[in-house]
mmCIF file with all atom_site columns, C-alpha atoms in Angstrom:
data_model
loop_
_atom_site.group_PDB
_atom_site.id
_atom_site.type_symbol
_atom_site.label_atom_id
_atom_site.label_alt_id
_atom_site.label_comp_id
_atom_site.label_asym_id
_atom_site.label_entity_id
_atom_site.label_seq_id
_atom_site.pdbx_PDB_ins_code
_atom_site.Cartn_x
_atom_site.Cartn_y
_atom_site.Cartn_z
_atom_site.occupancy
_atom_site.B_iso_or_equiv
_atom_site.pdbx_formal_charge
_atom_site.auth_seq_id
_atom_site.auth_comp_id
_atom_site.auth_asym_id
_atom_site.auth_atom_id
_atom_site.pdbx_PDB_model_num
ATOM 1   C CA . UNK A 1 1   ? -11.844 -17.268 -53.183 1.00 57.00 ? 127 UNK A CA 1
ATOM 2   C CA . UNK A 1 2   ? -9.305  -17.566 -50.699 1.00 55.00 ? 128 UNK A CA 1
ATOM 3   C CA . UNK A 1 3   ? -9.389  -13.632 -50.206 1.00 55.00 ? 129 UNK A CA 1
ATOM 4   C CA . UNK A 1 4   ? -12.944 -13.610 -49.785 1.00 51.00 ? 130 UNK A CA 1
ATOM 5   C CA . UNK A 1 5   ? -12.876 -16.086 -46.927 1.00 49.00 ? 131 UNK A CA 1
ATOM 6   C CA . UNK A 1 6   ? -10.045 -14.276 -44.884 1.00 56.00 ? 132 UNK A CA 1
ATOM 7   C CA . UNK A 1 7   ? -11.872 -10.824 -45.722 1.00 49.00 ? 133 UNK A CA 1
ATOM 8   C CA . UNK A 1 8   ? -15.342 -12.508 -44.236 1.00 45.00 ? 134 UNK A CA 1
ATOM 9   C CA . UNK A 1 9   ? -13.155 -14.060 -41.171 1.00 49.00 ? 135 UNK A CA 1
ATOM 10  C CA . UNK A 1 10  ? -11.762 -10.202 -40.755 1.00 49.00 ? 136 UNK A CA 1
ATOM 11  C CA . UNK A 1 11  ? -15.040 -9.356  -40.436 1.00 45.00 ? 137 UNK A CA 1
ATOM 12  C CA . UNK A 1 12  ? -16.566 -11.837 -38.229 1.00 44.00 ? 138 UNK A CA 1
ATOM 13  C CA . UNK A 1 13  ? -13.823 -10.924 -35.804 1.00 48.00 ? 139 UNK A CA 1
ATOM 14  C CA . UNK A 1 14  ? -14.128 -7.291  -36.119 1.00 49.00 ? 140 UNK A CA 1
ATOM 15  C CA . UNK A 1 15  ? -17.665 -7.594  -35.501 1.00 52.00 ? 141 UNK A CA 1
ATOM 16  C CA . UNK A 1 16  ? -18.127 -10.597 -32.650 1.00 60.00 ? 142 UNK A CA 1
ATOM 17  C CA . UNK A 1 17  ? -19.265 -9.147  -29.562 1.00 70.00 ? 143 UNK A CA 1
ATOM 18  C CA . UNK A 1 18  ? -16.611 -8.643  -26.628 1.00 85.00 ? 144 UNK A CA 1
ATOM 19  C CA . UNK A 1 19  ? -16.566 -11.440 -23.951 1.00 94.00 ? 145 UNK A CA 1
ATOM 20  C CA . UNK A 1 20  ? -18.105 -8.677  -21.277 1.00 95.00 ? 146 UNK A CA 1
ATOM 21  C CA . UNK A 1 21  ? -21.397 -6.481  -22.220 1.00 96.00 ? 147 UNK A CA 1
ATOM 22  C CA . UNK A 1 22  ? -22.321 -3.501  -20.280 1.00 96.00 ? 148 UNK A CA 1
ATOM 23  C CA . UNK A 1 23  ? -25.461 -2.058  -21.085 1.00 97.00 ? 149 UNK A CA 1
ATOM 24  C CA . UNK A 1 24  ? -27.317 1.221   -20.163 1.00 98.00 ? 150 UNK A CA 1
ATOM 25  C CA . UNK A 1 25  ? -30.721 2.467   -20.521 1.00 97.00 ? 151 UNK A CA 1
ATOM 26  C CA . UNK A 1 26  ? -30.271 6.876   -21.209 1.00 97.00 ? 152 UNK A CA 1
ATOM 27  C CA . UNK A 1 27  ? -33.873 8.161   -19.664 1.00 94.00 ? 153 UNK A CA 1
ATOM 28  C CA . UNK A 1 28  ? -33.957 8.144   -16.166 1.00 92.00 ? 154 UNK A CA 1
ATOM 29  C CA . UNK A 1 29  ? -30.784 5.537   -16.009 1.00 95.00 ? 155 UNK A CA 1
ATOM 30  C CA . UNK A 1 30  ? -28.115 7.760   -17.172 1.00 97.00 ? 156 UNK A CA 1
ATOM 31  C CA . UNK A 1 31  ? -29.564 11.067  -16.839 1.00 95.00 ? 157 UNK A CA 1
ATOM 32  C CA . UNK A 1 32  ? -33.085 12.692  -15.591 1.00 93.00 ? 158 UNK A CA 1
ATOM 33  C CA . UNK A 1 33  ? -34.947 14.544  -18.499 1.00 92.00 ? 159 UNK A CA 1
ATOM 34  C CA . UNK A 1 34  ? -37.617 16.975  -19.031 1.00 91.00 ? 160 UNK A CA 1
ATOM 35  C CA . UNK A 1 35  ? -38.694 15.030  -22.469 1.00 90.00 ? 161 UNK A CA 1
ATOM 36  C CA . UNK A 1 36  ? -42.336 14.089  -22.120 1.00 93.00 ? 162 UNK A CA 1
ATOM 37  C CA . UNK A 1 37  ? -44.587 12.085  -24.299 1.00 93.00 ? 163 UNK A CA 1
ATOM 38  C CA . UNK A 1 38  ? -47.587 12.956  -25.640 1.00 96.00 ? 164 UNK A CA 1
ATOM 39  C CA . UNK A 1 39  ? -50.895 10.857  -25.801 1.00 96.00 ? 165 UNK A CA 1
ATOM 40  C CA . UNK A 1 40  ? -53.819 11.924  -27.357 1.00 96.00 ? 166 UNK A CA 1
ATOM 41  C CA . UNK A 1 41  ? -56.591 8.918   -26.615 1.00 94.00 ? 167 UNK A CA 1
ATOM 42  C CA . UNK A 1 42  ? -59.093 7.500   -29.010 1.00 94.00 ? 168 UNK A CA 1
ATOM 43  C CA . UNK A 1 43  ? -62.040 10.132  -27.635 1.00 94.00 ? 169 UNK A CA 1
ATOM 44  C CA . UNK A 1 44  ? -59.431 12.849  -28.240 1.00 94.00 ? 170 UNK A CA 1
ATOM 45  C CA . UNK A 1 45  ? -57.965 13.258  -24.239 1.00 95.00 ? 171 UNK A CA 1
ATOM 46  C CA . UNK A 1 46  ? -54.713 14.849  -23.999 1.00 96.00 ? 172 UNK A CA 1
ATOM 47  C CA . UNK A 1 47  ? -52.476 13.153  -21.528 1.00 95.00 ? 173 UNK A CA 1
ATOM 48  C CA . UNK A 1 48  ? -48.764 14.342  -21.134 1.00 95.00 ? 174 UNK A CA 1
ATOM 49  C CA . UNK A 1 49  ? -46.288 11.605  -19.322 1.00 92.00 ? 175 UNK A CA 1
ATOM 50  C CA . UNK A 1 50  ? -42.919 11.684  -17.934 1.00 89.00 ? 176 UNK A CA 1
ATOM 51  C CA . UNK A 1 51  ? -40.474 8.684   -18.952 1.00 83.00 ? 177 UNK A CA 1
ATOM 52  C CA . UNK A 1 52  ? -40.999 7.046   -15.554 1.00 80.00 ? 178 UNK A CA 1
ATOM 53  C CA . UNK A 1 53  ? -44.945 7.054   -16.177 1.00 87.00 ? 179 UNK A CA 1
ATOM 54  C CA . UNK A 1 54  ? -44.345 5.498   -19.730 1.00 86.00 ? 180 UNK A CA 1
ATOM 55  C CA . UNK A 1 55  ? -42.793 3.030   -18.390 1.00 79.00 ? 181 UNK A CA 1
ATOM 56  C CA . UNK A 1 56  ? -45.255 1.057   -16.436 1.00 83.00 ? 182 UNK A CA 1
ATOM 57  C CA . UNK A 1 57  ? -47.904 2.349   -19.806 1.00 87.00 ? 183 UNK A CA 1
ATOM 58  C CA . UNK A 1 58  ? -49.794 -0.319  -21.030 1.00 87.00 ? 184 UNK A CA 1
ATOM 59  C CA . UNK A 1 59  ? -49.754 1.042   -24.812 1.00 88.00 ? 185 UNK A CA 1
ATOM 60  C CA . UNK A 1 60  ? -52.815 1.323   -26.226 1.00 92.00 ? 186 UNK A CA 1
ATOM 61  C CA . UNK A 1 61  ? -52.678 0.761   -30.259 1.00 92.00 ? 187 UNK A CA 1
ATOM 62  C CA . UNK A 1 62  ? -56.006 3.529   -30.862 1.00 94.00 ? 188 UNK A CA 1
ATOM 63  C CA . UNK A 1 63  ? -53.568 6.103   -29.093 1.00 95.00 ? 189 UNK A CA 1
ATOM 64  C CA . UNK A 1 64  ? -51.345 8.273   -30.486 1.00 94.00 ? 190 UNK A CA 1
ATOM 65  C CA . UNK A 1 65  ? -48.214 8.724   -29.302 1.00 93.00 ? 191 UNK A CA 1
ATOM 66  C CA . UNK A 1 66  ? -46.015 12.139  -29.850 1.00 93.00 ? 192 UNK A CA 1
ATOM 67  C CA . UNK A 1 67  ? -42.321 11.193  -28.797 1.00 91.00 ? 193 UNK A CA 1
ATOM 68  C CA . UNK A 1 68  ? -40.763 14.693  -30.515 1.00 92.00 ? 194 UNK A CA 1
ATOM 69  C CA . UNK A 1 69  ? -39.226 16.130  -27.415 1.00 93.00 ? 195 UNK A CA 1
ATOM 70  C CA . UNK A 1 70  ? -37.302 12.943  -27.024 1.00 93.00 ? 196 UNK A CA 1
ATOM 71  C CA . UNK A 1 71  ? -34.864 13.914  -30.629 1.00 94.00 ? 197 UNK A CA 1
ATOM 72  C CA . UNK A 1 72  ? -33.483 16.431  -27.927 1.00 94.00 ? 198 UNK A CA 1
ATOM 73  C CA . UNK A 1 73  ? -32.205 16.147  -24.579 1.00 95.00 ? 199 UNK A CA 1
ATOM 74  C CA . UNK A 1 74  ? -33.784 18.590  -22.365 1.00 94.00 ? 200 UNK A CA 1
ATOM 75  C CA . UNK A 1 75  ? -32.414 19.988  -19.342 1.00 93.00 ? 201 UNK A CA 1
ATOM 76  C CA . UNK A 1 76  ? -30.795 16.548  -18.239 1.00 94.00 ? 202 UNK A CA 1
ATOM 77  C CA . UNK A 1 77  ? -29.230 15.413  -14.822 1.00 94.00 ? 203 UNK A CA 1
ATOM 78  C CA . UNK A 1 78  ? -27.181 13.282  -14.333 1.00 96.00 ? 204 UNK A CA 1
ATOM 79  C CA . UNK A 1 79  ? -27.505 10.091  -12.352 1.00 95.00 ? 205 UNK A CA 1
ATOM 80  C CA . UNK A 1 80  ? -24.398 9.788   -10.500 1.00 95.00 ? 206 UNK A CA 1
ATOM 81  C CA . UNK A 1 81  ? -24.833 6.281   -9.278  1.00 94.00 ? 207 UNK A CA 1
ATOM 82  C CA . UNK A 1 82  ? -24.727 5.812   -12.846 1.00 95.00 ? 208 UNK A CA 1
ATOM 83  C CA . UNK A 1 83  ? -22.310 7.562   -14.430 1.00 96.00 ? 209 UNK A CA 1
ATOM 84  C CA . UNK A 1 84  ? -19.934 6.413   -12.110 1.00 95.00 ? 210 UNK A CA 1
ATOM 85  C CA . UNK A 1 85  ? -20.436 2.939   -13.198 1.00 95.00 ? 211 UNK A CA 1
ATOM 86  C CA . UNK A 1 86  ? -20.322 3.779   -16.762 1.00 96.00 ? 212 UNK A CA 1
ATOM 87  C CA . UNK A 1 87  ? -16.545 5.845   -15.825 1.00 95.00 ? 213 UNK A CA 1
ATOM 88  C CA . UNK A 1 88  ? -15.245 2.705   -13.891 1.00 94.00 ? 214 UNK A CA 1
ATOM 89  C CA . UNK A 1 89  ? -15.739 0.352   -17.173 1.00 93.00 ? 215 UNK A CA 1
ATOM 90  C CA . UNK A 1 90  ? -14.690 3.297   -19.175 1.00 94.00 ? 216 UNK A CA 1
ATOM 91  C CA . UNK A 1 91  ? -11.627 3.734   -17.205 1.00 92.00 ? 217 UNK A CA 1
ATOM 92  C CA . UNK A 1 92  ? -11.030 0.042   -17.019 1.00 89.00 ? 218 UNK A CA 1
ATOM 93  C CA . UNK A 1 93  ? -10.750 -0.166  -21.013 1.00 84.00 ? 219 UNK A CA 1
ATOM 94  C CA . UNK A 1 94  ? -12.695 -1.734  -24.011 1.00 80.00 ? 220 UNK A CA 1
ATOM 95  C CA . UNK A 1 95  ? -10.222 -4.776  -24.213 1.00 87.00 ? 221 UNK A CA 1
ATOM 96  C CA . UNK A 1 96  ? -12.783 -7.162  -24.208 1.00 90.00 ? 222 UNK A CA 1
ATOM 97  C CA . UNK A 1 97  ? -15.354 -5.451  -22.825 1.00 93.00 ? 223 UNK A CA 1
ATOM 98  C CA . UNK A 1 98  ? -18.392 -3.221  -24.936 1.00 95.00 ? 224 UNK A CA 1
ATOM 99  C CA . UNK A 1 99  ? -20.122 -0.609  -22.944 1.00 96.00 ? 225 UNK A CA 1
ATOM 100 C CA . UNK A 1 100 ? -23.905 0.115   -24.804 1.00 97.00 ? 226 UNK A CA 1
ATOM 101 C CA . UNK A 1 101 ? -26.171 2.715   -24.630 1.00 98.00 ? 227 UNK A CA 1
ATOM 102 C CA . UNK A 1 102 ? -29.390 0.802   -25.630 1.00 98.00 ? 228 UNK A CA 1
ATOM 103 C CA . UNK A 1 103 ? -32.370 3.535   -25.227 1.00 97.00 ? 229 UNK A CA 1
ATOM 104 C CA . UNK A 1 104 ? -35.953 3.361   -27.115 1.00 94.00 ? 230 UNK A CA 1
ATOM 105 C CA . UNK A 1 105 ? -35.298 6.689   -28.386 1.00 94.00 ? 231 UNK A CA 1
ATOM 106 C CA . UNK A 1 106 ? -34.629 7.379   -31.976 1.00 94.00 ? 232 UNK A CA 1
ATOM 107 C CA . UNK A 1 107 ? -32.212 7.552   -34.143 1.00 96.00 ? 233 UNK A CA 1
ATOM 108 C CA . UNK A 1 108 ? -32.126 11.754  -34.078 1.00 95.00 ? 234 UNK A CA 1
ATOM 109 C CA . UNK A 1 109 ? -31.346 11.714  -30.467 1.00 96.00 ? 235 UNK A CA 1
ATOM 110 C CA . UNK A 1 110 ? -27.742 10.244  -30.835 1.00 97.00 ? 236 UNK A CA 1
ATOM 111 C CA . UNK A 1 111 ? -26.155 13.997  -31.266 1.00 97.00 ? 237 UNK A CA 1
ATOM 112 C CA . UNK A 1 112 ? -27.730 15.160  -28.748 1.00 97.00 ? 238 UNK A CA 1
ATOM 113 C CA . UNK A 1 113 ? -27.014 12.056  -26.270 1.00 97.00 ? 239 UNK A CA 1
ATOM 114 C CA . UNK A 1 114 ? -23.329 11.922  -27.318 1.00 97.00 ? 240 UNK A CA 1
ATOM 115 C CA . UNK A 1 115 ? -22.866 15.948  -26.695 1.00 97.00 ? 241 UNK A CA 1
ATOM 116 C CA . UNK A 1 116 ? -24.208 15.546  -22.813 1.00 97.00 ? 242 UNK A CA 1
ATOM 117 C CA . UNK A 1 117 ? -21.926 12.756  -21.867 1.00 97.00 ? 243 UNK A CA 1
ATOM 118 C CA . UNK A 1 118 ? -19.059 14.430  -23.383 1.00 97.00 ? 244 UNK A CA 1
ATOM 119 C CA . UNK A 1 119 ? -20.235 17.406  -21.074 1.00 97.00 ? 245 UNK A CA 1
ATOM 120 C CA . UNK A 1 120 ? -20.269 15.415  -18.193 1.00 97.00 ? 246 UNK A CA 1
ATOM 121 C CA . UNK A 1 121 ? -16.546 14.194  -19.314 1.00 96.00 ? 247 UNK A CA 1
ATOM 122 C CA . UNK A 1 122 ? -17.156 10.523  -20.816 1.00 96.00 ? 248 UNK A CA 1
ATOM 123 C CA . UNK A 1 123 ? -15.357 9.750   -23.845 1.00 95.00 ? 249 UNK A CA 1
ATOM 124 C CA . UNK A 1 124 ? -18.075 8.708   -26.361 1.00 96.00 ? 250 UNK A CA 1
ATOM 125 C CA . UNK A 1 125 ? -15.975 7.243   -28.863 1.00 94.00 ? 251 UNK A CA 1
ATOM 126 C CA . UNK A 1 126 ? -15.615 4.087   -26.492 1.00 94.00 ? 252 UNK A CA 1
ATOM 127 C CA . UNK A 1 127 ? -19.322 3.517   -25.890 1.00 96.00 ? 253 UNK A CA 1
ATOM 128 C CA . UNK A 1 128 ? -21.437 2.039   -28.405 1.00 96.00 ? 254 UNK A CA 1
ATOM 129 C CA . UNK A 1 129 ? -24.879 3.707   -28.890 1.00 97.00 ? 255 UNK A CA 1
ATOM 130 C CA . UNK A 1 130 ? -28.217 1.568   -30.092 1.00 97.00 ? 256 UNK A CA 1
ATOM 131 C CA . UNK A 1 131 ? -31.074 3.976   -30.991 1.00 97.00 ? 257 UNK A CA 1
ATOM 132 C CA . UNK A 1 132 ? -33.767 1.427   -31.567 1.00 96.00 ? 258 UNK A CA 1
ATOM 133 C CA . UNK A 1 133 ? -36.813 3.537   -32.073 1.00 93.00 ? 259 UNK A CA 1
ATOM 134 C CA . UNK A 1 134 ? -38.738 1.630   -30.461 1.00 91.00 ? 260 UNK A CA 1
ATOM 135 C CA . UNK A 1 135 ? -40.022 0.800   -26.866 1.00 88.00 ? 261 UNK A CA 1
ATOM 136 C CA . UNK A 1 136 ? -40.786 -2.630  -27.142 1.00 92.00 ? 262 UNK A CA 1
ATOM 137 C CA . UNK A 1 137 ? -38.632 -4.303  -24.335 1.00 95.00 ? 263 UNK A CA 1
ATOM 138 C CA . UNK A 1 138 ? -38.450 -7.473  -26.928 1.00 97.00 ? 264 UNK A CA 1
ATOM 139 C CA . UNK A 1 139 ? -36.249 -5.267  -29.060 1.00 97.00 ? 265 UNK A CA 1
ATOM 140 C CA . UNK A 1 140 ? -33.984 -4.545  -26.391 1.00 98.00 ? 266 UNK A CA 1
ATOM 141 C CA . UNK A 1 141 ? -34.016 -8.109  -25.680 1.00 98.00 ? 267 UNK A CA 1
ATOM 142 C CA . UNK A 1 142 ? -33.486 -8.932  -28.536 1.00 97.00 ? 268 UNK A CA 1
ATOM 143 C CA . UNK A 1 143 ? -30.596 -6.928  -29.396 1.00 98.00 ? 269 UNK A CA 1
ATOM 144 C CA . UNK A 1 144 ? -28.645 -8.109  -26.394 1.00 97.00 ? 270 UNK A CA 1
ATOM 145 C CA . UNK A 1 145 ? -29.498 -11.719 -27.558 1.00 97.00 ? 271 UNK A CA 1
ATOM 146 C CA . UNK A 1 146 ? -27.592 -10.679 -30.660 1.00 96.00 ? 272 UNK A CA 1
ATOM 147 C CA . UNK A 1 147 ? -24.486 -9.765  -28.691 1.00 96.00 ? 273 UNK A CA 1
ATOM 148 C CA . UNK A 1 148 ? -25.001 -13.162 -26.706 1.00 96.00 ? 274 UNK A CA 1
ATOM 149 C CA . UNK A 1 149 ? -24.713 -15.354 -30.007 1.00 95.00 ? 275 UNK A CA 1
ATOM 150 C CA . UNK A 1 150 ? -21.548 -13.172 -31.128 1.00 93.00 ? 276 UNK A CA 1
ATOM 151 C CA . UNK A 1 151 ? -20.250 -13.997 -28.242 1.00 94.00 ? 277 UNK A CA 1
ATOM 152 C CA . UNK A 1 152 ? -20.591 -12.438 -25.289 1.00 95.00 ? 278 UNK A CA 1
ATOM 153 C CA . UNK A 1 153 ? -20.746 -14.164 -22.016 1.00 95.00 ? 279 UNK A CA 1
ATOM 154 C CA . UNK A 1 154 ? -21.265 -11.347 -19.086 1.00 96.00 ? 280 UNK A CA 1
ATOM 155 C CA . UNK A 1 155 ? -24.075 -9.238  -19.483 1.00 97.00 ? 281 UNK A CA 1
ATOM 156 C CA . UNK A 1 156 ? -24.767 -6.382  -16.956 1.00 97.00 ? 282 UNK A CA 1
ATOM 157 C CA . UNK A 1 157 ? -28.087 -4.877  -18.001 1.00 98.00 ? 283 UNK A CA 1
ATOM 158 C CA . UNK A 1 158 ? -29.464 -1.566  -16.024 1.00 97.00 ? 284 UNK A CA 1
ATOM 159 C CA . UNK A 1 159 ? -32.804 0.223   -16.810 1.00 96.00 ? 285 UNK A CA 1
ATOM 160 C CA . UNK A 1 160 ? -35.456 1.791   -15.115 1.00 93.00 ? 286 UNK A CA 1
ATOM 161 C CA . UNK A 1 161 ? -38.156 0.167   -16.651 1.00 92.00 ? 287 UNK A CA 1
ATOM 162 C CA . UNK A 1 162 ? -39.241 -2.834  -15.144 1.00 92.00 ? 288 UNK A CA 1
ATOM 163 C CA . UNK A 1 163 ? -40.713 -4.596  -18.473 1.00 93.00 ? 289 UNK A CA 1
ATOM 164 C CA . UNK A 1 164 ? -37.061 -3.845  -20.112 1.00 96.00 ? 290 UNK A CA 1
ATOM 165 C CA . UNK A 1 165 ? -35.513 -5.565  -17.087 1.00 96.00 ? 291 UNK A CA 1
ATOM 166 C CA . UNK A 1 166 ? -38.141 -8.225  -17.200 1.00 97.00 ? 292 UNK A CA 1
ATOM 167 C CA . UNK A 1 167 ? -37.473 -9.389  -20.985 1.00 97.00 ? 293 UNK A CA 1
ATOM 168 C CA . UNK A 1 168 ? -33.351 -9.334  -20.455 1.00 98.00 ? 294 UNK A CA 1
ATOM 169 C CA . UNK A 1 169 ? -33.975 -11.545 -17.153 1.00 97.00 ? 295 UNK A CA 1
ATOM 170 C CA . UNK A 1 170 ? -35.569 -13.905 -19.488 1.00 97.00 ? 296 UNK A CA 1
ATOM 171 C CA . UNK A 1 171 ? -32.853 -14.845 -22.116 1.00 97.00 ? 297 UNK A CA 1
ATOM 172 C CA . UNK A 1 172 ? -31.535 -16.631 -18.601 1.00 96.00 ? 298 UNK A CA 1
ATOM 173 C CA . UNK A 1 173 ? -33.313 -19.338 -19.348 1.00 95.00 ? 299 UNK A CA 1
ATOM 174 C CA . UNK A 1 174 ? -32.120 -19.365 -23.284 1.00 95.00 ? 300 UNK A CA 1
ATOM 175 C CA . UNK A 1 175 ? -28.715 -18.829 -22.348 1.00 96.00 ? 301 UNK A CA 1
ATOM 176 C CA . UNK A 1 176 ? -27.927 -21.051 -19.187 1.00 94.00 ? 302 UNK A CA 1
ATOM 177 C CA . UNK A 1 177 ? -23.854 -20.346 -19.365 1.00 94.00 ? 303 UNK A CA 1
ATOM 178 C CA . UNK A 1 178 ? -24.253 -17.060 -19.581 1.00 95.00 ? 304 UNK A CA 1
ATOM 179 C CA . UNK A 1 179 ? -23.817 -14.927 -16.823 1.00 96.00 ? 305 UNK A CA 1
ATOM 180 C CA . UNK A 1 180 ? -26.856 -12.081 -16.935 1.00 96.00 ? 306 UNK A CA 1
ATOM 181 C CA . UNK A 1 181 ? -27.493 -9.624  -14.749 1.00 96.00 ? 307 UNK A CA 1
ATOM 182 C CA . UNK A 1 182 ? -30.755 -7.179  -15.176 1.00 96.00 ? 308 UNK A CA 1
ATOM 183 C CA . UNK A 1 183 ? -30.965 -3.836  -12.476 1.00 96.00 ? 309 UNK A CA 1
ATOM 184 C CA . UNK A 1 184 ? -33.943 -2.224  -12.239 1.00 95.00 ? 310 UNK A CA 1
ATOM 185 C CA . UNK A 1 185 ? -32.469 1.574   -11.608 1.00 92.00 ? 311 UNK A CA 1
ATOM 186 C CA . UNK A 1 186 ? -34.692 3.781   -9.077  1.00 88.00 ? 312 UNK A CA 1
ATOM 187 C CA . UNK A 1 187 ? -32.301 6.767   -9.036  1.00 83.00 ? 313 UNK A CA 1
ATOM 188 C CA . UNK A 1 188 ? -34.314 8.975   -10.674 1.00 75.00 ? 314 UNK A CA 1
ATOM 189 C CA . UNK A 1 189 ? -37.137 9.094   -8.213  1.00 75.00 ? 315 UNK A CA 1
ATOM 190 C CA . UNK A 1 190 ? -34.392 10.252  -5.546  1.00 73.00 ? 316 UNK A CA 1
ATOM 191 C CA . UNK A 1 191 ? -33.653 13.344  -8.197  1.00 60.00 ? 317 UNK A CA 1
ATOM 192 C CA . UNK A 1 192 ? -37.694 14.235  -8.414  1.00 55.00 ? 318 UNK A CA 1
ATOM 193 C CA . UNK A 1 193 ? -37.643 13.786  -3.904  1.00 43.00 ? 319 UNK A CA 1
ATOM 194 C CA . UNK A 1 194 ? -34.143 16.141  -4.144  1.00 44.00 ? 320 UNK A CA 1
ATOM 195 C CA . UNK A 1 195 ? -35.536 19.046  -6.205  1.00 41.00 ? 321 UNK A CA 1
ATOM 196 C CA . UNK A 1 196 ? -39.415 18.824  -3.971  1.00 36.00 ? 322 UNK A CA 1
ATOM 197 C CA . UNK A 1 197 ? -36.943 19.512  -0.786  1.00 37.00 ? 323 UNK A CA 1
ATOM 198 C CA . UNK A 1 198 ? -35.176 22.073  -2.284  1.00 36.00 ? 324 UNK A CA 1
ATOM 199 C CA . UNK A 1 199 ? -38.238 23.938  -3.384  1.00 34.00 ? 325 UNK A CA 1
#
C-alpha cells in the first residue's frame, strides 16, 4: 500500500503543470500556411477558406467541413515575431516553465508540425504539443484550465483567432490569482500585405 501511494505521489509530481505556461496557437501564430478548408453547404456550394477566414466562421452544423490539407503542413512561413518568443522561453529553459503548442488540428499533423520547427532550428523535444482535433475554442479553454488546476499560475496565451482568445480571457474570472494573459496575433496579415508588394 505504501508503494502504491509514493508511486501515485511520483506521478502527481511528474505530471503537475509547471508554475509558468506558455502557449501557442500553429496556423497563422507560428507559421503562415497554404492548408485550406473545405465547405460544401447544405444546397451543395463549394466554398474554400483560408485559416484566417475560419476563424471568424460561424460553423454551420448542415455543412460539411473537409480539414485534410491540414494532416500536412504546406508551404509554411514562419512568423518571426513569433518564433522569437517561442526561442527566448526555449532558451530560457523548461525549469518550471511548459511551452505548448495547442492547435485545432489533428492528431496526424504532429509529424509534420514537429519536422518544420526543427527546420527552423527549435528543439521540439522541449515543447509540448496538444493536437485537439477540434476547433471549439472551449476545448482550448478548457485544456489550459487543466494546466491551471495542476498548477500553473502564469499563463501567456497567443492565437490568432479572436474566439480562442476570447474563451482563455474568460477563465480570468474563474481563476482570480492567476495571472492570464490572451494575445490576439495579427502577424499573418502582414505576411499576405508582404508577398501582394512583392508581386
Amino acid at each position: 500500500m505504501k508503494l502504491l501511494l509514493e508511486n501515485w505521489r511520483k506521478y502527481l509530481n511528474e505530471n503537475k503543470a509547471k508554475p509558468k505556461l506558455r502557449v501557442f496557437d500553429f496556423d497563422d501564430t507560428i507559421a503562415k500556411s497554404d492548408s485550406n478548408i473545405y465547405i460544401t453547404t447544405d444546397t451543395g456550394q463549394q466554398i474554400v477558406m483560408t485559416p484566417t477566414e475560419y476563424a471568424t466562421h460561424k460553423v454551420n452544423p448542415d455543412y460539411e467541413y473537409d480539414f485534410s490539407e491540414f494532416d500536412e503542413v504546406i508551404n509554411p512561413r514562419e512568423i518571426k515575431q513569433i518564433t522569437n518568443i517561442i526561442r527566448n522561453a526555449l532558451n530560457a529553459g523548461t525549469e518550471g516553465r511548459e511551452i505548448a503548442i495547442l492547435t485545432a488540428r489533428a492528431p496526424e499533423a504532429e509529424k509534420p508540425i514537429r519536422d518544420y520547427l526543427e527546420s527552423i532550428g527549435l528543439d521540439t523535444s522541449m515543447i509540448t504539443f496538444v493536437l485537439l482535433g477540434s476547433s471549439n475554442p472551449q476545448d482550448k479553454a478548457d485544456w489550459v484550465a487543466n494546466r491551471i488546476e495542476n498548477g500553473a499560475v502564469d499563463v501567456l496565451f497567443f492565437d490568432d483567432s479572436g474566439k480562442n482568445v476570447k474563451a482563455v480571457q474568460a477563465l480570468e474570472s474563474m481563476y482570480p490569482m492567476v495571472k492570464i494573459k490572451a494575445r490576439k496575433v495579427k502577424y499573418a496579415e502582414d505576411i499576405d500585405e508582404n508577398l501582394a508588394e512583392r508581386e
